[in-house]
JSON list of C-alpha atoms and ligand atoms in Angstrom, two decimals:
[
{"chain": "M", "resi": 1, "resn": "MET", "atom": "CA", "xyz": [-132.27, 97.33, -138.16]},
{"chain": "M", "resi": 2, "resn": "GLU", "atom": "CA", "xyz": [-129.70, 94.56, -137.06]},
{"chain": "M", "resi": 3, "resn": "GLU", "atom": "CA", "xyz": [-129.09, 94.32, -133.07]},
{"chain": "M", "resi": 4, "resn": "ASN", "atom": "CA", "xyz": [-125.82, 95.62, -131.73]},
{"chain": "M", "resi": 5, "resn": "GLN", "atom": "CA", "xyz": [-125.51, 98.44, -134.84]},
{"chain": "M", "resi": 6, "resn": "VAL", "atom": "CA", "xyz": [-124.02, 101.11, -134.54]},
{"chain": "M", "resi": 7, "resn": "ILE", "atom": "CA", "xyz": [-124.95, 103.97, -134.77]},
{"chain": "M", "resi": 8, "resn": "SER", "atom": "CA", "xyz": [-123.37, 107.50, -135.45]},
{"chain": "M", "resi": 9, "resn": "MET", "atom": "CA", "xyz": [-124.90, 110.31, -133.77]},
{"chain": "M", "resi": 10, "resn": "PRO", "atom": "CA", "xyz": [-123.23, 113.73, -135.72]},
{"chain": "M", "resi": 11, "resn": "ARG", "atom": "CA", "xyz": [-122.88, 116.53, -132.79]},
{"chain": "M", "resi": 12, "resn": "ILE", "atom": "CA", "xyz": [-123.26, 120.12, -132.33]},
{"chain": "M", "resi": 13, "resn": "GLY", "atom": "CA", "xyz": [-119.72, 122.01, -133.33]},
{"chain": "M", "resi": 14, "resn": "GLU", "atom": "CA", "xyz": [-118.81, 119.15, -136.29]},
{"chain": "M", "resi": 15, "resn": "ASN", "atom": "CA", "xyz": [-118.85, 119.46, -139.54]},
{"chain": "M", "resi": 16, "resn": "ALA", "atom": "CA", "xyz": [-122.24, 118.01, -140.77]},
{"chain": "M", "resi": 17, "resn": "PRO", "atom": "CA", "xyz": [-122.12, 114.43, -142.24]},
{"chain": "M", "resi": 18, "resn": "GLU", "atom": "CA", "xyz": [-121.62, 114.25, -146.23]},
{"chain": "M", "resi": 19, "resn": "PHE", "atom": "CA", "xyz": [-123.86, 111.97, -148.43]},
{"chain": "M", "resi": 20, "resn": "LYS", "atom": "CA", "xyz": [-125.40, 112.35, -151.95]},
{"chain": "M", "resi": 21, "resn": "ALA", "atom": "CA", "xyz": [-129.19, 111.23, -152.48]},
{"chain": "M", "resi": 22, "resn": "VAL", "atom": "CA", "xyz": [-131.20, 111.18, -154.57]},
{"chain": "M", "resi": 23, "resn": "THR", "atom": "CA", "xyz": [-134.08, 113.53, -153.68]},
{"chain": "M", "resi": 24, "resn": "THR", "atom": "CA", "xyz": [-138.00, 115.01, -154.86]},
{"chain": "M", "resi": 25, "resn": "GLN", "atom": "CA", "xyz": [-135.79, 117.86, -156.24]},
{"chain": "M", "resi": 26, "resn": "GLY", "atom": "CA", "xyz": [-132.55, 116.11, -157.96]},
{"chain": "M", "resi": 27, "resn": "ASN", "atom": "CA", "xyz": [-130.18, 114.91, -156.52]},
{"chain": "M", "resi": 28, "resn": "ILE", "atom": "CA", "xyz": [-128.06, 116.60, -153.43]},
{"chain": "M", "resi": 29, "resn": "ASN", "atom": "CA", "xyz": [-124.71, 116.74, -152.37]},
{"chain": "M", "resi": 30, "resn": "PHE", "atom": "CA", "xyz": [-125.31, 117.56, -148.48]},
{"chain": "M", "resi": 31, "resn": "PRO", "atom": "CA", "xyz": [-124.14, 119.61, -146.67]},
{"chain": "M", "resi": 32, "resn": "SER", "atom": "CA", "xyz": [-121.68, 121.06, -150.02]},
{"chain": "M", "resi": 33, "resn": "ASP", "atom": "CA", "xyz": [-124.74, 121.96, -151.93]},
{"chain": "M", "resi": 34, "resn": "TYR", "atom": "CA", "xyz": [-126.07, 124.46, -149.15]},
{"chain": "M", "resi": 35, "resn": "LYS", "atom": "CA", "xyz": [-122.60, 125.85, -148.08]},
{"chain": "M", "resi": 36, "resn": "GLY", "atom": "CA", "xyz": [-123.05, 129.72, -148.19]},
{"chain": "M", "resi": 37, "resn": "SER", "atom": "CA", "xyz": [-127.00, 128.98, -146.31]},
{"chain": "M", "resi": 38, "resn": "TRP", "atom": "CA", "xyz": [-128.32, 127.98, -143.47]},
{"chain": "M", "resi": 39, "resn": "ALA", "atom": "CA", "xyz": [-130.14, 124.52, -143.79]},
{"chain": "M", "resi": 40, "resn": "ILE", "atom": "CA", "xyz": [-132.41, 121.94, -141.65]},
{"chain": "M", "resi": 41, "resn": "LEU", "atom": "CA", "xyz": [-132.43, 118.59, -142.33]},
{"chain": "M", "resi": 42, "resn": "PHE", "atom": "CA", "xyz": [-135.28, 116.74, -140.24]},
{"chain": "M", "resi": 43, "resn": "SER", "atom": "CA", "xyz": [-136.08, 113.54, -140.44]},
{"chain": "M", "resi": 44, "resn": "HIS", "atom": "CA", "xyz": [-140.29, 112.37, -140.08]},
{"chain": "M", "resi": 45, "resn": "PRO", "atom": "CA", "xyz": [-140.88, 108.07, -139.87]},
{"chain": "M", "resi": 46, "resn": "ALA", "atom": "CA", "xyz": [-143.01, 108.20, -142.70]},
{"chain": "M", "resi": 47, "resn": "ASP", "atom": "CA", "xyz": [-144.80, 108.80, -145.51]},
{"chain": "M", "resi": 48, "resn": "PHE", "atom": "CA", "xyz": [-149.09, 108.95, -146.00]},
{"chain": "M", "resi": 49, "resn": "THR", "atom": "CA", "xyz": [-149.05, 109.14, -141.87]},
{"chain": "M", "resi": 50, "resn": "PRO", "atom": "CA", "xyz": [-151.18, 111.98, -140.05]},
{"chain": "M", "resi": 51, "resn": "VAL", "atom": "CA", "xyz": [-148.56, 114.06, -137.80]},
{"chain": "M", "resi": 52, "resn": "CYS", "atom": "CA", "xyz": [-146.10, 114.18, -140.46]},
{"chain": "M", "resi": 53, "resn": "THR", "atom": "CA", "xyz": [-148.57, 115.29, -142.58]},
{"chain": "M", "resi": 54, "resn": "SER", "atom": "CA", "xyz": [-149.56, 118.03, -140.21]},
{"chain": "M", "resi": 55, "resn": "GLU", "atom": "CA", "xyz": [-145.74, 118.96, -140.05]},
{"chain": "M", "resi": 56, "resn": "PHE", "atom": "CA", "xyz": [-145.22, 119.22, -144.50]},
{"chain": "M", "resi": 57, "resn": "MET", "atom": "CA", "xyz": [-147.49, 121.39, -145.03]},
{"chain": "M", "resi": 58, "resn": "THR", "atom": "CA", "xyz": [-146.45, 123.51, -141.80]},
{"chain": "M", "resi": 59, "resn": "PHE", "atom": "CA", "xyz": [-142.94, 123.56, -143.19]},
{"chain": "M", "resi": 60, "resn": "ALA", "atom": "CA", "xyz": [-144.14, 123.56, -146.53]},
{"chain": "M", "resi": 61, "resn": "SER", "atom": "CA", "xyz": [-146.32, 126.82, -145.99]},
{"chain": "M", "resi": 62, "resn": "LEU", "atom": "CA", "xyz": [-143.54, 128.42, -143.75]},
{"chain": "M", "resi": 63, "resn": "GLU", "atom": "CA", "xyz": [-140.89, 127.86, -146.25]},
{"chain": "M", "resi": 64, "resn": "THR", "atom": "CA", "xyz": [-140.73, 131.18, -147.57]},
{"chain": "M", "resi": 65, "resn": "LYS", "atom": "CA", "xyz": [-140.15, 132.58, -143.84]},
{"chain": "M", "resi": 66, "resn": "PHE", "atom": "CA", "xyz": [-137.29, 130.29, -143.91]},
{"chain": "M", "resi": 67, "resn": "ALA", "atom": "CA", "xyz": [-135.90, 131.17, -147.09]},
{"chain": "M", "resi": 68, "resn": "GLU", "atom": "CA", "xyz": [-136.25, 134.78, -146.18]},
{"chain": "M", "resi": 69, "resn": "ALA", "atom": "CA", "xyz": [-133.43, 134.08, -142.87]},
{"chain": "M", "resi": 70, "resn": "ASN", "atom": "CA", "xyz": [-131.78, 131.99, -145.42]},
{"chain": "M", "resi": 71, "resn": "CYS", "atom": "CA", "xyz": [-132.40, 129.05, -144.86]},
{"chain": "M", "resi": 72, "resn": "LYS", "atom": "CA", "xyz": [-133.24, 125.77, -146.61]},
{"chain": "M", "resi": 73, "resn": "LEU", "atom": "CA", "xyz": [-135.11, 122.85, -145.75]},
{"chain": "M", "resi": 74, "resn": "VAL", "atom": "CA", "xyz": [-134.33, 119.34, -146.69]},
{"chain": "M", "resi": 75, "resn": "GLY", "atom": "CA", "xyz": [-136.61, 117.13, -145.42]},
{"chain": "M", "resi": 76, "resn": "LEU", "atom": "CA", "xyz": [-136.11, 112.31, -145.07]},
{"chain": "M", "resi": 77, "resn": "SER", "atom": "CA", "xyz": [-137.81, 109.35, -144.58]},
{"chain": "M", "resi": 78, "resn": "VAL", "atom": "CA", "xyz": [-136.69, 105.92, -144.83]},
{"chain": "M", "resi": 79, "resn": "ASP", "atom": "CA", "xyz": [-139.57, 105.41, -147.77]},
{"chain": "M", "resi": 80, "resn": "GLY", "atom": "CA", "xyz": [-138.88, 105.31, -151.50]},
{"chain": "M", "resi": 81, "resn": "LEU", "atom": "CA", "xyz": [-139.12, 108.54, -153.91]},
{"chain": "M", "resi": 82, "resn": "TYR", "atom": "CA", "xyz": [-142.63, 106.67, -155.57]},
{"chain": "M", "resi": 83, "resn": "SER", "atom": "CA", "xyz": [-144.00, 107.21, -152.32]},
{"chain": "M", "resi": 84, "resn": "HIS", "atom": "CA", "xyz": [-142.90, 110.54, -151.71]},
{"chain": "M", "resi": 85, "resn": "ILE", "atom": "CA", "xyz": [-144.05, 112.07, -154.42]},
{"chain": "M", "resi": 86, "resn": "ALA", "atom": "CA", "xyz": [-147.68, 110.38, -154.02]},
{"chain": "M", "resi": 87, "resn": "TRP", "atom": "CA", "xyz": [-147.64, 111.66, -150.75]},
{"chain": "M", "resi": 88, "resn": "LEU", "atom": "CA", "xyz": [-146.87, 114.97, -151.40]},
{"chain": "M", "resi": 89, "resn": "ARG", "atom": "CA", "xyz": [-149.39, 114.90, -154.49]},
{"chain": "M", "resi": 90, "resn": "THR", "atom": "CA", "xyz": [-151.60, 113.76, -151.79]},
{"chain": "M", "resi": 91, "resn": "ILE", "atom": "CA", "xyz": [-151.42, 116.55, -150.11]},
{"chain": "M", "resi": 92, "resn": "LYS", "atom": "CA", "xyz": [-151.48, 119.64, -152.51]},
{"chain": "M", "resi": 93, "resn": "GLU", "atom": "CA", "xyz": [-154.11, 117.67, -154.10]},
{"chain": "M", "resi": 94, "resn": "LYS", "atom": "CA", "xyz": [-156.33, 116.00, -150.86]},
{"chain": "M", "resi": 95, "resn": "ILE", "atom": "CA", "xyz": [-155.66, 117.56, -148.71]},
{"chain": "M", "resi": 96, "resn": "GLU", "atom": "CA", "xyz": [-157.00, 120.56, -146.28]},
{"chain": "M", "resi": 97, "resn": "TYR", "atom": "CA", "xyz": [-155.75, 121.18, -142.89]},
{"chain": "M", "resi": 98, "resn": "LYS", "atom": "CA", "xyz": [-155.97, 124.44, -140.10]},
{"chain": "M", "resi": 99, "resn": "GLY", "atom": "CA", "xyz": [-156.64, 126.71, -143.27]},
{"chain": "M", "resi": 100, "resn": "MET", "atom": "CA", "xyz": [-153.64, 125.69, -145.03]},
{"chain": "M", "resi": 101, "resn": "LYS", "atom": "CA", "xyz": [-154.63, 124.02, -148.70]},
{"chain": "M", "resi": 102, "resn": "ASP", "atom": "CA", "xyz": [-153.28, 123.07, -152.18]},
{"chain": "M", "resi": 103, "resn": "VAL", "atom": "CA", "xyz": [-149.72, 123.32, -150.41]},
{"chain": "M", "resi": 104, "resn": "GLU", "atom": "CA", "xyz": [-146.95, 122.32, -152.84]},
{"chain": "M", "resi": 105, "resn": "VAL", "atom": "CA", "xyz": [-143.41, 120.78, -150.97]},
{"chain": "M", "resi": 106, "resn": "LYS", "atom": "CA", "xyz": [-140.54, 122.16, -153.02]},
{"chain": "M", "resi": 107, "resn": "PHE", "atom": "CA", "xyz": [-137.86, 121.87, -150.65]},
{"chain": "M", "resi": 108, "resn": "PRO", "atom": "CA", "xyz": [-136.47, 118.36, -151.22]},
{"chain": "M", "resi": 109, "resn": "LEU", "atom": "CA", "xyz": [-137.71, 115.26, -149.63]},
{"chain": "M", "resi": 110, "resn": "ILE", "atom": "CA", "xyz": [-134.75, 112.50, -149.64]},
{"chain": "M", "resi": 111, "resn": "GLU", "atom": "CA", "xyz": [-135.15, 109.01, -150.31]},
{"chain": "M", "resi": 112, "resn": "ASP", "atom": "CA", "xyz": [-133.72, 106.75, -148.12]},
{"chain": "M", "resi": 113, "resn": "ILE", "atom": "CA", "xyz": [-135.06, 103.13, -148.13]},
{"chain": "M", "resi": 114, "resn": "THR", "atom": "CA", "xyz": [-131.23, 101.76, -147.19]},
{"chain": "M", "resi": 115, "resn": "MET", "atom": "CA", "xyz": [-131.63, 104.12, -144.29]},
{"chain": "M", "resi": 116, "resn": "GLU", "atom": "CA", "xyz": [-127.52, 105.12, -144.94]},
{"chain": "M", "resi": 117, "resn": "VAL", "atom": "CA", "xyz": [-128.30, 108.80, -144.18]},
{"chain": "M", "resi": 118, "resn": "ALA", "atom": "CA", "xyz": [-130.60, 108.16, -141.03]},
{"chain": "M", "resi": 119, "resn": "LYS", "atom": "CA", "xyz": [-128.10, 106.05, -139.73]},
{"chain": "M", "resi": 120, "resn": "LYS", "atom": "CA", "xyz": [-125.10, 108.10, -140.11]},
{"chain": "M", "resi": 121, "resn": "TYR", "atom": "CA", "xyz": [-127.29, 111.23, -138.92]},
{"chain": "M", "resi": 122, "resn": "GLY", "atom": "CA", "xyz": [-128.56, 109.19, -135.03]},
{"chain": "M", "resi": 123, "resn": "MET", "atom": "CA", "xyz": [-132.32, 109.31, -137.23]},
{"chain": "M", "resi": 124, "resn": "MET", "atom": "CA", "xyz": [-132.91, 105.49, -135.92]},
{"chain": "M", "resi": 125, "resn": "MET", "atom": "CA", "xyz": [-133.85, 104.91, -132.74]},
{"chain": "M", "resi": 126, "resn": "PRO", "atom": "CA", "xyz": [-134.03, 101.47, -132.28]},
{"chain": "M", "resi": 127, "resn": "GLY", "atom": "CA", "xyz": [-135.53, 101.78, -128.73]},
{"chain": "M", "resi": 128, "resn": "GLU", "atom": "CA", "xyz": [-138.93, 104.06, -130.52]},
{"chain": "M", "resi": 129, "resn": "SER", "atom": "CA", "xyz": [-138.71, 102.21, -134.11]},
{"chain": "M", "resi": 130, "resn": "SER", "atom": "CA", "xyz": [-136.56, 99.65, -135.39]},
{"chain": "M", "resi": 131, "resn": "THR", "atom": "CA", "xyz": [-137.89, 100.87, -138.74]},
{"chain": "M", "resi": 132, "resn": "LYS", "atom": "CA", "xyz": [-138.65, 104.45, -139.29]},
{"chain": "M", "resi": 133, "resn": "ALA", "atom": "CA", "xyz": [-136.48, 106.74, -138.47]},
{"chain": "M", "resi": 134, "resn": "VAL", "atom": "CA", "xyz": [-137.60, 109.61, -135.19]},
{"chain": "M", "resi": 135, "resn": "ARG", "atom": "CA", "xyz": [-138.12, 113.27, -135.42]},
{"chain": "M", "resi": 136, "resn": "ALA", "atom": "CA", "xyz": [-134.43, 114.51, -135.71]},
{"chain": "M", "resi": 137, "resn": "VAL", "atom": "CA", "xyz": [-133.97, 118.28, -136.37]},
{"chain": "M", "resi": 138, "resn": "PHE", "atom": "CA", "xyz": [-130.96, 119.25, -137.36]},
{"chain": "M", "resi": 139, "resn": "PHE", "atom": "CA", "xyz": [-128.91, 123.03, -137.88]},
{"chain": "M", "resi": 140, "resn": "VAL", "atom": "CA", "xyz": [-126.85, 123.38, -140.02]},
{"chain": "M", "resi": 141, "resn": "ASP", "atom": "CA", "xyz": [-125.15, 126.69, -141.02]},
{"chain": "M", "resi": 142, "resn": "PRO", "atom": "CA", "xyz": [-123.64, 128.39, -143.65]},
{"chain": "M", "resi": 143, "resn": "LYS", "atom": "CA", "xyz": [-119.82, 126.39, -143.09]},
{"chain": "M", "resi": 144, "resn": "GLY", "atom": "CA", "xyz": [-121.32, 122.80, -143.75]},
{"chain": "M", "resi": 145, "resn": "ILE", "atom": "CA", "xyz": [-121.39, 122.50, -138.98]},
{"chain": "M", "resi": 146, "resn": "ILE", "atom": "CA", "xyz": [-123.87, 121.72, -136.90]},
{"chain": "M", "resi": 147, "resn": "ARG", "atom": "CA", "xyz": [-124.98, 123.81, -134.28]},
{"chain": "M", "resi": 148, "resn": "ALA", "atom": "CA", "xyz": [-128.41, 122.36, -132.93]},
{"chain": "M", "resi": 149, "resn": "ILE", "atom": "CA", "xyz": [-130.14, 119.54, -133.06]},
{"chain": "M", "resi": 150, "resn": "ILE", "atom": "CA", "xyz": [-133.35, 118.45, -131.86]},
{"chain": "M", "resi": 151, "resn": "TYR", "atom": "CA", "xyz": [-135.27, 114.62, -131.36]},
{"chain": "M", "resi": 152, "resn": "TYR", "atom": "CA", "xyz": [-138.89, 114.25, -130.95]},
{"chain": "M", "resi": 153, "resn": "PRO", "atom": "CA", "xyz": [-140.76, 111.23, -130.21]},
{"chain": "M", "resi": 154, "resn": "LEU", "atom": "CA", "xyz": [-143.06, 109.33, -133.23]},
{"chain": "M", "resi": 155, "resn": "SER", "atom": "CA", "xyz": [-146.14, 110.34, -132.13]},
{"chain": "M", "resi": 156, "resn": "LEU", "atom": "CA", "xyz": [-145.17, 114.60, -131.19]},
{"chain": "M", "resi": 157, "resn": "GLY", "atom": "CA", "xyz": [-145.22, 116.92, -133.79]},
{"chain": "M", "resi": 158, "resn": "ARG", "atom": "CA", "xyz": [-142.78, 119.82, -134.14]},
{"chain": "M", "resi": 159, "resn": "ASN", "atom": "CA", "xyz": [-143.23, 122.83, -133.18]},
{"chain": "M", "resi": 160, "resn": "PHE", "atom": "CA", "xyz": [-142.08, 125.32, -136.15]},
{"chain": "M", "resi": 161, "resn": "ASP", "atom": "CA", "xyz": [-142.01, 127.58, -134.39]},
{"chain": "M", "resi": 162, "resn": "GLU", "atom": "CA", "xyz": [-140.07, 127.17, -131.93]},
{"chain": "M", "resi": 163, "resn": "LEU", "atom": "CA", "xyz": [-137.58, 125.92, -135.03]},
{"chain": "M", "resi": 164, "resn": "TYR", "atom": "CA", "xyz": [-137.88, 129.40, -136.87]},
{"chain": "M", "resi": 165, "resn": "ARG", "atom": "CA", "xyz": [-137.08, 130.88, -133.21]},
{"chain": "M", "resi": 166, "resn": "ALA", "atom": "CA", "xyz": [-133.55, 128.78, -132.76]},
{"chain": "M", "resi": 167, "resn": "LEU", "atom": "CA", "xyz": [-133.02, 129.98, -136.35]},
{"chain": "M", "resi": 168, "resn": "ILE", "atom": "CA", "xyz": [-132.86, 133.60, -135.90]},
{"chain": "M", "resi": 169, "resn": "ALA", "atom": "CA", "xyz": [-131.39, 133.11, -132.01]},
{"chain": "M", "resi": 170, "resn": "MET", "atom": "CA", "xyz": [-128.30, 131.19, -133.62]},
{"chain": "M", "resi": 171, "resn": "GLN", "atom": "CA", "xyz": [-127.94, 134.01, -136.36]},
{"chain": "M", "resi": 172, "resn": "THR", "atom": "CA", "xyz": [-128.06, 136.72, -133.92]},
{"chain": "M", "resi": 173, "resn": "ALA", "atom": "CA", "xyz": [-125.97, 135.08, -131.68]},
{"chain": "M", "resi": 174, "resn": "ASP", "atom": "CA", "xyz": [-123.37, 134.94, -134.54]},
{"chain": "M", "resi": 175, "resn": "ALA", "atom": "CA", "xyz": [-123.84, 138.65, -135.69]},
{"chain": "M", "resi": 176, "resn": "PHE", "atom": "CA", "xyz": [-123.49, 140.71, -132.78]},
{"chain": "M", "resi": 177, "resn": "SER", "atom": "CA", "xyz": [-121.84, 137.81, -130.68]},
{"chain": "M", "resi": 178, "resn": "VAL", "atom": "CA", "xyz": [-124.16, 137.22, -127.55]},
{"chain": "M", "resi": 179, "resn": "ALA", "atom": "CA", "xyz": [-126.36, 134.50, -126.62]},
{"chain": "M", "resi": 180, "resn": "THR", "atom": "CA", "xyz": [-129.55, 134.56, -125.65]},
{"chain": "M", "resi": 181, "resn": "PRO", "atom": "CA", "xyz": [-131.45, 133.77, -122.68]},
{"chain": "M", "resi": 182, "resn": "ALA", "atom": "CA", "xyz": [-134.86, 131.63, -122.06]},
{"chain": "M", "resi": 183, "resn": "ASP", "atom": "CA", "xyz": [-137.92, 132.00, -124.23]},
{"chain": "M", "resi": 184, "resn": "TRP", "atom": "CA", "xyz": [-135.75, 134.81, -126.18]},
{"chain": "M", "resi": 185, "resn": "ARG", "atom": "CA", "xyz": [-136.76, 136.30, -129.35]},
{"chain": "M", "resi": 186, "resn": "PRO", "atom": "CA", "xyz": [-136.61, 139.44, -131.64]},
{"chain": "M", "resi": 187, "resn": "GLY", "atom": "CA", "xyz": [-136.02, 142.22, -129.08]},
{"chain": "M", "resi": 188, "resn": "ASP", "atom": "CA", "xyz": [-135.50, 140.83, -126.41]},
{"chain": "M", "resi": 189, "resn": "ASP", "atom": "CA", "xyz": [-132.44, 141.91, -124.29]},
{"chain": "M", "resi": 190, "resn": "VAL", "atom": "CA", "xyz": [-129.15, 138.85, -125.54]},
{"chain": "M", "resi": 191, "resn": "ILE", "atom": "CA", "xyz": [-126.88, 138.03, -122.87]},
{"chain": "M", "resi": 192, "resn": "VAL", "atom": "CA", "xyz": [-123.06, 139.03, -122.78]},
{"chain": "M", "resi": 193, "resn": "PRO", "atom": "CA", "xyz": [-120.75, 138.83, -123.53]},
{"chain": "M", "resi": 194, "resn": "PRO", "atom": "CA", "xyz": [-121.27, 134.71, -125.01]},
{"chain": "M", "resi": 195, "resn": "ALA", "atom": "CA", "xyz": [-122.01, 131.71, -123.19]},
{"chain": "M", "resi": 196, "resn": "GLY", "atom": "CA", "xyz": [-118.97, 129.83, -122.52]},
{"chain": "M", "resi": 197, "resn": "SER", "atom": "CA", "xyz": [-116.73, 133.00, -122.32]},
{"chain": "M", "resi": 198, "resn": "CYS", "atom": "CA", "xyz": [-114.85, 134.24, -119.53]},
{"chain": "M", "resi": 199, "resn": "GLY", "atom": "CA", "xyz": [-117.09, 136.58, -117.19]},
{"chain": "M", "resi": 200, "resn": "VAL", "atom": "CA", "xyz": [-115.99, 140.51, -117.64]},
{"chain": "M", "resi": 201, "resn": "ALA", "atom": "CA", "xyz": [-116.44, 141.77, -113.80]},
{"chain": "M", "resi": 202, "resn": "LYS", "atom": "CA", "xyz": [-119.79, 143.47, -113.83]},
{"chain": "M", "resi": 203, "resn": "ASP", "atom": "CA", "xyz": [-118.77, 147.07, -112.95]},
{"chain": "M", "resi": 204, "resn": "ARG", "atom": "CA", "xyz": [-116.32, 146.96, -116.32]},
{"chain": "M", "resi": 205, "resn": "MET", "atom": "CA", "xyz": [-119.71, 146.47, -117.88]},
{"chain": "M", "resi": 206, "resn": "GLU", "atom": "CA", "xyz": [-122.87, 148.65, -116.62]},
{"chain": "M", "resi": 207, "resn": "GLY", "atom": "CA", "xyz": [-122.79, 151.73, -117.82]},
{"chain": "M", "resi": 208, "resn": "LYS", "atom": "CA", "xyz": [-122.36, 150.63, -121.22]},
{"chain": "M", "resi": 209, "resn": "GLU", "atom": "CA", "xyz": [-124.30, 150.09, -124.51]},
{"chain": "M", "resi": 210, "resn": "ASP", "atom": "CA", "xyz": [-127.47, 149.61, -122.28]},
{"chain": "M", "resi": 211, "resn": "ILE", "atom": "CA", "xyz": [-126.39, 146.86, -119.89]},
{"chain": "M", "resi": 212, "resn": "LYS", "atom": "CA", "xyz": [-127.66, 145.73, -117.38]},
{"chain": "M", "resi": 213, "resn": "CYS", "atom": "CA", "xyz": [-126.36, 142.79, -114.96]},
{"chain": "M", "resi": 214, "resn": "TYR", "atom": "CA", "xyz": [-127.89, 141.37, -112.66]},
{"chain": "M", "resi": 215, "resn": "ASP", "atom": "CA", "xyz": [-124.75, 140.25, -111.25]},
{"chain": "M", "resi": 216, "resn": "TRP", "atom": "CA", "xyz": [-122.07, 139.14, -111.63]},
{"chain": "M", "resi": 217, "resn": "PHE", "atom": "CA", "xyz": [-122.03, 137.04, -113.94]},
{"chain": "M", "resi": 218, "resn": "PHE", "atom": "CA", "xyz": [-125.06, 137.40, -116.06]},
{"chain": "M", "resi": 219, "resn": "CYS", "atom": "CA", "xyz": [-125.33, 140.55, -117.77]},
{"chain": "M", "resi": 220, "resn": "THR", "atom": "CA", "xyz": [-127.68, 142.02, -120.45]},
{"chain": "M", "resi": 221, "resn": "LYS", "atom": "CA", "xyz": [-127.91, 144.65, -123.62]},
{"chain": "M", "resi": 222, "resn": "LYS", "atom": "CA", "xyz": [-130.64, 145.70, -125.58]},
{"chain": "M", "resi": 223, "resn": "ILE", "atom": "CA", "xyz": [-130.70, 145.00, -129.50]},
{"chain": "M", "resi": 224, "resn": "ASP", "atom": "CA", "xyz": [-133.66, 146.43, -131.15]},
{"chain": "M", "resi": 225, "resn": "LYS", "atom": "CA", "xyz": [-136.21, 143.63, -133.12]},
{"chain": "M", "resi": 226, "resn": "ASP", "atom": "CA", "xyz": [-135.78, 145.81, -136.32]},
{"chain": "M", "resi": 227, "resn": "THR", "atom": "CA", "xyz": [-131.49, 146.08, -135.47]},
{"chain": "M", "resi": 228, "resn": "VAL", "atom": "CA", "xyz": [-131.83, 142.05, -135.35]},
{"chain": "M", "resi": 229, "resn": "LEU", "atom": "CA", "xyz": [-134.02, 141.86, -138.35]},
{"chain": "M", "resi": 230, "resn": "ASN", "atom": "CA", "xyz": [-132.85, 143.56, -140.59]},
{"chain": "M", "resi": 231, "resn": "THR", "atom": "CA", "xyz": [-129.24, 141.82, -139.77]},
{"chain": "M", "resi": 232, "resn": "VAL", "atom": "CA", "xyz": [-129.89, 138.93, -139.98]},
{"chain": "M", "resi": 233, "resn": "LEU", "atom": "CA", "xyz": [-132.53, 138.29, -142.61]},
{"chain": "M", "resi": 234, "resn": "LYS", "atom": "CA", "xyz": [-130.60, 140.48, -144.74]},
{"chain": "M", "resi": 235, "resn": "LYS", "atom": "CA", "xyz": [-127.88, 138.22, -144.90]},
{"chain": "E", "resi": 1, "resn": "BEZ", "atom": "C1", "xyz": [-147.43, 109.85, -137.93]},
{"chain": "E", "resi": 1, "resn": "BEZ", "atom": "O1", "xyz": [-147.01, 110.49, -138.72]},
{"chain": "E", "resi": 1, "resn": "BEZ", "atom": "O2", "xyz": [-148.67, 110.22, -137.76]},
{"chain": "E", "resi": 1, "resn": "BEZ", "atom": "C2", "xyz": [-146.64, 108.85, -137.08]},
{"chain": "E", "resi": 1, "resn": "BEZ", "atom": "C3", "xyz": [-145.93, 108.31, -138.16]},
{"chain": "E", "resi": 1, "resn": "BEZ", "atom": "C4", "xyz": [-144.88, 106.61, -137.80]},
{"chain": "E", "resi": 1, "resn": "BEZ", "atom": "C5", "xyz": [-145.78, 106.68, -136.21]},
{"chain": "E", "resi": 1, "resn": "BEZ", "atom": "C6", "xyz": [-146.58, 107.35, -135.53]},
{"chain": "E", "resi": 1, "resn": "BEZ", "atom": "C7", "xyz": [-147.21, 108.81, -136.20]}
]
């Protein structure tokens, strides 16, 4: 990448930047093809590399679980389409890893040899690599709004359990108008009112709907696991 090149960075709460791309599953228009469902757009540094292979096998194995939460997956690297196809075929035909084998990556993998999309989405971080995208993850909601962004360096494989946890937590926050505390998982208490809104006096909250207040600014309530999962996995 040229020095001093302006790199744009999408921001949480803004429309996901639009692009058209060629992928292993045909052409896509992002985010318009994904309206009505959540999408996780993620970049990886390079095909035929070990960390990325472990990630793709893991993500492909979880694709149905994400689909049940109304979330589609879209990968990207600055490699070309034929490299992508050859790599995904190698994964399916040759790699057995941690009990995963015969893994077929059915979600689209974008070819981005011009780095157009990678630059638009701030996936290029020249301090880390000027020729490869870092491991970026963009959560885009059904309206095409960027809701969360997570970045990892080249050497660090992502935690897909955390990506799923974050997805369900955001869907829960939307469905119940709440926020989720540290390390939240379905079945744990949620925070009311949601972070960022005005505090509601402790004495007006307590006693209602299983509400527990730790102080005037910190109240939680119970939502049982089945209620959460029946709501977000049904949508
Ligand atoms: C990997 O996926 O193993 C990898 C890719 C690029 C740089 C370092 C590691």
